[in-house]
PDB file of C-alpha atoms in Angstrom:
ATOM      1  CA  MET A   1     -25.355   4.412  22.270  1.00  0.00           C
ATOM      2  CA  ARG A   2     -27.282   1.629  20.899  1.00  0.00           C
ATOM      3  CA  LYS A   3     -26.622  -2.126  21.385  1.00  0.00           C
ATOM      4  CA  PRO A   4     -23.766  -3.548  19.265  1.00  0.00           C
ATOM      5  CA  VAL A   5     -24.662  -5.497  16.241  1.00  0.00           C
ATOM      6  CA  PRO A   6     -22.555  -6.965  13.538  1.00  0.00           C
ATOM      7  CA  LEU A   7     -21.425  -4.171  11.390  1.00  0.00           C
ATOM      8  CA  PRO A   8     -22.448  -4.342   7.693  1.00  0.00           C
ATOM      9  CA  ASP A   9     -19.695  -4.861   4.970  1.00  0.00           C
ATOM     10  CA  ILE A  10     -19.128  -1.599   3.004  1.00  0.00           C
ATOM     11  CA  LEU A  11     -18.507  -3.479  -0.335  1.00  0.00           C
ATOM     12  CA  ASP A  12     -19.514  -3.588  -3.860  1.00  0.00           C
ATOM     13  CA  HIS A  13     -18.400  -5.561  -6.980  1.00  0.00           C
ATOM     14  CA  GLY A  14     -15.323  -4.304  -8.736  1.00  0.00           C
ATOM     15  CA  LEU A  15     -14.014  -1.841  -6.177  1.00  0.00           C
ATOM     16  CA  VAL A  16     -10.486  -0.632  -6.412  1.00  0.00           C
ATOM     17  CA  VAL A  17      -9.343  -1.145  -2.749  1.00  0.00           C
ATOM     18  CA  VAL A  18     -11.051  -2.885  -0.028  1.00  0.00           C
ATOM     19  CA  PHE A  19      -9.694  -2.154   3.449  1.00  0.00           C
ATOM     20  CA  VAL A  20      -9.740  -5.063   5.810  1.00  0.00           C
ATOM     21  CA  GLY A  21      -9.688  -3.978   9.536  1.00  0.00           C
ATOM     22  CA  ILE A  22      -9.007  -6.863  12.075  1.00  0.00           C
ATOM     23  CA  ASN A  23     -12.238  -6.150  13.991  1.00  0.00           C
ATOM     24  CA  PRO A  24     -14.444  -3.438  15.241  1.00  0.00           C
ATOM     25  CA  SER A  25     -14.112  -1.692  18.503  1.00  0.00           C
ATOM     26  CA  PRO A  26     -16.909  -1.725  20.922  1.00  0.00           C
ATOM     27  CA  LEU A  27     -17.620   1.969  20.431  1.00  0.00           C
ATOM     28  CA  ALA A  28     -17.686   1.281  16.490  1.00  0.00           C
ATOM     29  CA  ALA A  29     -20.153  -1.621  17.048  1.00  0.00           C
ATOM     30  CA  ALA A  30     -22.535   0.372  19.157  1.00  0.00           C
ATOM     31  CA  MET A  31     -22.367   3.294  16.872  1.00  0.00           C
ATOM     32  CA  GLY A  32     -22.832   1.185  13.805  1.00  0.00           C
ATOM     33  CA  HIS A  33     -19.815   2.491  11.975  1.00  0.00           C
ATOM     34  CA  ARG A  34     -16.135   1.364  11.692  1.00  0.00           C
ATOM     35  CA  PHE A  35     -13.299   3.802  13.026  1.00  0.00           C
ATOM     36  CA  ALA A  36     -15.957   5.773  15.182  1.00  0.00           C
ATOM     37  CA  GLY A  37     -13.527   6.424  17.939  1.00  0.00           C
ATOM     38  CA  PRO A  38     -12.099  10.022  18.257  1.00  0.00           C
ATOM     39  CA  SER A  39      -8.580   8.790  18.452  1.00  0.00           C
ATOM     40  CA  ASN A  40      -8.736   6.732  15.188  1.00  0.00           C
ATOM     41  CA  ARG A  41      -7.195   8.279  12.309  1.00  0.00           C
ATOM     42  CA  PHE A  42      -8.549   6.134   9.446  1.00  0.00           C
ATOM     43  CA  TRP A  43     -10.939   8.798   7.864  1.00  0.00           C
ATOM     44  CA  ARG A  44      -8.292  11.533   7.989  1.00  0.00           C
ATOM     45  CA  VAL A  45      -5.558   9.207   6.739  1.00  0.00           C
ATOM     46  CA  ILE A  46      -7.607   7.972   3.725  1.00  0.00           C
ATOM     47  CA  HIS A  47      -8.502  11.449   2.760  1.00  0.00           C
ATOM     48  CA  LEU A  48      -5.150  12.697   3.065  1.00  0.00           C
ATOM     49  CA  ALA A  49      -3.418   9.937   1.166  1.00  0.00           C
ATOM     50  CA  GLY A  50      -5.763  10.555  -1.712  1.00  0.00           C
ATOM     51  CA  PHE A  51      -8.522   7.911  -1.381  1.00  0.00           C
ATOM     52  CA  SER A  52     -11.363  10.273  -0.851  1.00  0.00           C
ATOM     53  CA  PRO A  53     -11.848  13.905  -2.224  1.00  0.00           C
ATOM     54  CA  VAL A  54     -13.442  14.972   0.992  1.00  0.00           C
ATOM     55  CA  LEU A  55     -12.683  14.241   4.722  1.00  0.00           C
ATOM     56  CA  LEU A  56     -15.388  11.729   5.379  1.00  0.00           C
ATOM     57  CA  ARG A  57     -16.823  10.981   9.048  1.00  0.00           C
ATOM     58  CA  ALA A  58     -17.533   7.431  10.344  1.00  0.00           C
ATOM     59  CA  ASP A  59     -21.109   7.901   9.946  1.00  0.00           C
ATOM     60  CA  GLN A  60     -20.507   8.469   6.094  1.00  0.00           C
ATOM     61  CA  ASP A  61     -18.773   5.075   5.648  1.00  0.00           C
ATOM     62  CA  ARG A  62     -21.457   3.997   3.052  1.00  0.00           C
ATOM     63  CA  ALA A  63     -20.143   6.660   0.732  1.00  0.00           C
ATOM     64  CA  LEU A  64     -16.775   4.796   0.372  1.00  0.00           C
ATOM     65  CA  PRO A  65     -17.881   2.719  -2.663  1.00  0.00           C
ATOM     66  CA  GLN A  66     -18.535   5.812  -4.851  1.00  0.00           C
ATOM     67  CA  TYR A  67     -14.724   6.595  -4.326  1.00  0.00           C
ATOM     68  CA  GLY A  68     -13.812   2.912  -5.379  1.00  0.00           C
ATOM     69  CA  CYS A  69     -13.094   1.820  -1.929  1.00  0.00           C
ATOM     70  CA  GLY A  70     -14.788  -0.733   0.540  1.00  0.00           C
ATOM     71  CA  LEU A  71     -14.409  -1.361   4.150  1.00  0.00           C
ATOM     72  CA  ILE A  72     -14.726  -4.884   6.025  1.00  0.00           C
ATOM     73  CA  SER A  73     -13.755  -6.554   9.179  1.00  0.00           C
ATOM     74  CA  ALA A  74     -12.046 -10.057   9.132  1.00  0.00           C
ATOM     75  CA  ILE A  75     -13.791 -10.692  12.400  1.00  0.00           C
ATOM     76  CA  SER A  76     -17.199  -9.103  13.508  1.00  0.00           C
ATOM     77  CA  ARG A  77     -16.700  -9.692  17.156  1.00  0.00           C
ATOM     78  CA  PRO A  78     -15.811  -6.197  18.775  1.00  0.00           C
ATOM     79  CA  THR A  79     -12.783  -5.974  21.157  1.00  0.00           C
ATOM     80  CA  ARG A  80     -11.099  -3.067  22.841  1.00  0.00           C
ATOM     81  CA  ARG A  81      -7.714  -4.331  21.386  1.00  0.00           C
ATOM     82  CA  ALA A  82      -6.729  -6.621  18.487  1.00  0.00           C
ATOM     83  CA  SER A  83      -4.754  -8.701  20.933  1.00  0.00           C
ATOM     84  CA  GLU A  84      -7.959 -10.039  22.665  1.00  0.00           C
ATOM     85  CA  LEU A  85      -8.619 -12.100  19.465  1.00  0.00           C
ATOM     86  CA  SER A  86      -7.351 -15.587  19.347  1.00  0.00           C
ATOM     87  CA  ARG A  87      -4.873 -16.826  16.598  1.00  0.00           C
ATOM     88  CA  SER A  88      -7.486 -19.547  15.943  1.00  0.00           C
ATOM     89  CA  GLU A  89     -10.336 -16.897  15.654  1.00  0.00           C
ATOM     90  CA  LEU A  90      -8.167 -15.073  12.984  1.00  0.00           C
ATOM     91  CA  ALA A  91      -7.245 -18.208  11.217  1.00  0.00           C
ATOM     92  CA  ALA A  92     -10.723 -19.191  10.921  1.00  0.00           C
ATOM     93  CA  ALA A  93     -11.949 -15.668   9.429  1.00  0.00           C
ATOM     94  CA  GLY A  94      -9.670 -16.590   6.455  1.00  0.00           C
ATOM     95  CA  ASP A  95     -12.085 -18.809   4.476  1.00  0.00           C
ATOM     96  CA  ALA A  96     -15.070 -16.333   4.754  1.00  0.00           C
ATOM     97  CA  LEU A  97     -12.772 -13.451   3.802  1.00  0.00           C
ATOM     98  CA  GLY A  98     -11.419 -15.049   0.853  1.00  0.00           C
ATOM     99  CA  ALA A  99     -14.906 -16.195  -0.206  1.00  0.00           C
ATOM    100  CA  LYS A 100     -15.979 -12.432   0.004  1.00  0.00           C
ATOM    101  CA  ILE A 101     -13.121 -11.199  -1.926  1.00  0.00           C
ATOM    102  CA  GLN A 102     -13.560 -13.803  -4.539  1.00  0.00           C
ATOM    103  CA  ARG A 103     -17.115 -12.898  -4.767  1.00  0.00           C
ATOM    104  CA  HIS A 104     -16.727  -8.961  -4.958  1.00  0.00           C
ATOM    105  CA  ARG A 105     -13.345  -8.954  -6.928  1.00  0.00           C
ATOM    106  CA  PRO A 106     -11.653  -5.782  -5.843  1.00  0.00           C
ATOM    107  CA  LYS A 107      -8.271  -5.069  -7.476  1.00  0.00           C
ATOM    108  CA  TRP A 108      -6.538  -4.705  -4.030  1.00  0.00           C
ATOM    109  CA  ILE A 109      -7.136  -5.564  -0.621  1.00  0.00           C
ATOM    110  CA  ALA A 110      -5.306  -3.699   2.056  1.00  0.00           C
ATOM    111  CA  PHE A 111      -5.017  -5.306   5.649  1.00  0.00           C
ATOM    112  CA  LEU A 112      -4.913  -2.726   8.280  1.00  0.00           C
ATOM    113  CA  GLY A 113      -2.134  -4.142  10.500  1.00  0.00           C
ATOM    114  CA  LYS A 114       0.005  -7.064  10.209  1.00  0.00           C
ATOM    115  CA  GLY A 115      -1.724  -9.376  12.838  1.00  0.00           C
ATOM    116  CA  ALA A 116      -4.922 -10.150  10.725  1.00  0.00           C
ATOM    117  CA  TYR A 117      -2.872 -10.799   7.602  1.00  0.00           C
ATOM    118  CA  SER A 118      -0.271 -12.916   9.472  1.00  0.00           C
ATOM    119  CA  ALA A 119      -2.787 -15.248  10.960  1.00  0.00           C
ATOM    120  CA  ILE A 120      -5.189 -15.428   7.952  1.00  0.00           C
ATOM    121  CA  MET A 121      -2.302 -16.323   5.654  1.00  0.00           C
ATOM    122  CA  ALA A 122      -0.247 -18.441   8.242  1.00  0.00           C
ATOM    123  CA  ARG A 123       2.626 -16.452   7.704  1.00  0.00           C
ATOM    124  CA  ARG A 124       5.215 -14.715  10.125  1.00  0.00           C
ATOM    125  CA  ASP A 125       7.445 -12.859   7.721  1.00  0.00           C
ATOM    126  CA  ILE A 126       5.219 -10.094   6.957  1.00  0.00           C
ATOM    127  CA  ALA A 127       6.580  -6.790   5.580  1.00  0.00           C
ATOM    128  CA  TRP A 128       4.691  -3.440   5.194  1.00  0.00           C
ATOM    129  CA  GLY A 129       3.416  -2.892   1.825  1.00  0.00           C
ATOM    130  CA  HIS A 130       2.868  -4.892  -1.388  1.00  0.00           C
ATOM    131  CA  GLN A 131       2.803  -8.614  -0.770  1.00  0.00           C
ATOM    132  CA  ASN A 132       3.825 -11.316  -3.248  1.00  0.00           C
ATOM    133  CA  LYS A 133       0.648 -13.330  -2.653  1.00  0.00           C
ATOM    134  CA  THR A 134      -2.745 -12.673  -3.849  1.00  0.00           C
ATOM    135  CA  MET A 135      -6.251 -13.296  -2.423  1.00  0.00           C
ATOM    136  CA  GLY A 136      -8.467 -14.496  -5.141  1.00  0.00           C
ATOM    137  CA  ALA A 137      -7.324 -12.055  -8.070  1.00  0.00           C
ATOM    138  CA  ALA A 138      -6.728  -9.291  -5.649  1.00  0.00           C
ATOM    139  CA  GLN A 139      -3.231  -7.812  -4.862  1.00  0.00           C
ATOM    140  CA  VAL A 140      -2.645  -7.600  -1.230  1.00  0.00           C
ATOM    141  CA  TRP A 141      -1.094  -4.659   0.633  1.00  0.00           C
ATOM    142  CA  VAL A 142      -0.364  -4.415   4.393  1.00  0.00           C
ATOM    143  CA  LEU A 143      -0.859  -1.012   5.958  1.00  0.00           C
ATOM    144  CA  PRO A 144      -0.272   0.202   9.499  1.00  0.00           C
ATOM    145  CA  ASP A 145      -3.239   0.169  11.807  1.00  0.00           C
ATOM    146  CA  PRO A 146      -4.626   3.714  11.997  1.00  0.00           C
ATOM    147  CA  SER A 147      -5.666   3.333  15.723  1.00  0.00           C
ATOM    148  CA  GLY A 148      -4.585   5.921  18.152  1.00  0.00           C
ATOM    149  CA  LEU A 149      -2.754   3.115  20.045  1.00  0.00           C
ATOM    150  CA  ASN A 150      -0.520   2.798  17.017  1.00  0.00           C
ATOM    151  CA  ARG A 151       2.579   4.757  17.651  1.00  0.00           C
ATOM    152  CA  GLN A 152       3.072   5.899  14.012  1.00  0.00           C
ATOM    153  CA  THR A 153       2.569   9.626  13.311  1.00  0.00           C
ATOM    154  CA  LEU A 154      -0.053  10.851  11.008  1.00  0.00           C
ATOM    155  CA  PRO A 155       2.483  11.780   8.301  1.00  0.00           C
ATOM    156  CA  GLN A 156       3.927   8.261   8.667  1.00  0.00           C
ATOM    157  CA  LEU A 157       0.312   6.684   8.069  1.00  0.00           C
ATOM    158  CA  VAL A 158      -0.387   9.114   5.276  1.00  0.00           C
ATOM    159  CA  ALA A 159       2.868   8.144   3.512  1.00  0.00           C
ATOM    160  CA  ALA A 160       2.260   4.346   4.075  1.00  0.00           C
ATOM    161  CA  TYR A 161      -1.452   4.691   2.716  1.00  0.00           C
ATOM    162  CA  GLY A 162      -0.186   7.010   0.031  1.00  0.00           C
ATOM    163  CA  ALA A 163       2.042   4.382  -1.429  1.00  0.00           C
ATOM    164  CA  LEU A 164      -1.004   2.063  -2.043  1.00  0.00           C
ATOM    165  CA  ARG A 165      -2.872   4.903  -3.562  1.00  0.00           C
ATOM    166  CA  VAL A 166      -0.071   5.450  -6.033  1.00  0.00           C
ATOM    167  CA  ALA A 167       0.217   1.742  -6.720  1.00  0.00           C
ATOM    168  CA  ALA A 168      -3.452   1.648  -7.467  1.00  0.00           C
ATOM    169  CA  ALA A 169      -3.642   4.967  -9.380  1.00  0.00           C
ATOM    170  CA  GLY A 170      -4.271   3.558 -12.657  1.00  0.00           C
ATOM    171  CA  ASP A 171      -7.328   1.432 -11.210  1.00  0.00           C
ATOM    172  CA  PHE A 172      -9.365   4.503 -10.158  1.00  0.00           C
ATOM    173  CA  ALA A 173      -9.827   5.698 -13.756  1.00  0.00           C
ATOM    174  CA  ALA A 174     -13.386   4.401 -13.763  1.00  0.00           C
ATOM    175  CA  PHE A 175     -14.493   6.326 -10.575  1.00  0.00           C
ATOM    176  CA  ALA A 176     -15.535   9.889 -11.177  1.00  0.00           C
ATOM    177  CA  VAL A 177     -14.321  11.346  -7.947  1.00  0.00           C
ATOM    178  CA  GLY A 178     -13.171  14.842  -8.983  1.00  0.00           C
ATOM    179  CA  ASP A 179      -9.741  16.116  -8.448  1.00  0.00           C
ATOM    180  CA  MET A 180      -7.951  13.203  -6.702  1.00  0.00           C
ATOM    181  CA  ASP A 181      -4.410  13.450  -7.695  1.00  0.00           C
ATOM    182  CA  CYS A 182      -1.989  10.976  -5.855  1.00  0.00           C
ATOM    183  CA  PRO A 183      -0.081  12.165  -2.999  1.00  0.00           C
ATOM    184  CA  ASP A 184       3.263  13.683  -3.651  1.00  0.00           C
ATOM    185  CA  GLY A 185       4.386  14.020   0.003  1.00  0.00           C
ATOM    186  CA  SER A 186       3.520  17.632   0.136  1.00  0.00           C
ATOM    187  CA  VAL A 187       0.089  17.225   1.895  1.00  0.00           C
ATOM    188  CA  GLN A 188      -0.614  19.610   4.507  1.00  0.00           C
ATOM    189  CA  ILE A 189      -1.080  17.698   7.871  1.00  0.00           C
TER     190      ILE A 189
END
């Protein structure tokens, strides 16, 4: 493995959904790609939920914008667990994240886990799903973290991510990505 370096944002102007992870794992940082760990279910979940017509691997992360999606981290410092990040570290990430979202103007941002969103927005009463606050002009959605450390099952993750895909369905019209019907709950997992 190579020495960890900050991971580049997978971002472009006018994307539909930008997924916001809390921070990369040491393995992801060393590999140069987010969600590179064998127990992380992100790539499988976004495929099964209808965000990509093919199952991408972590090393294909730069293909996400062609499907209307981006991927960034709130904090660049790698840790084994999000609990290793301080509240002040997460809160300080808010301004930079807000500026990035304002500059690139996605329609939706999806926080992967309640922790980052809670600290950045200085709120404790976070529910899963659509939030009543925006970041820039982007609608905010909170999704379960796809980490293998998360106890939610694959079908539960797919359902949660699929709800965002359904909510954002009309915004994907500008992206020619083939047959990407919204999930209807009959996905084979």
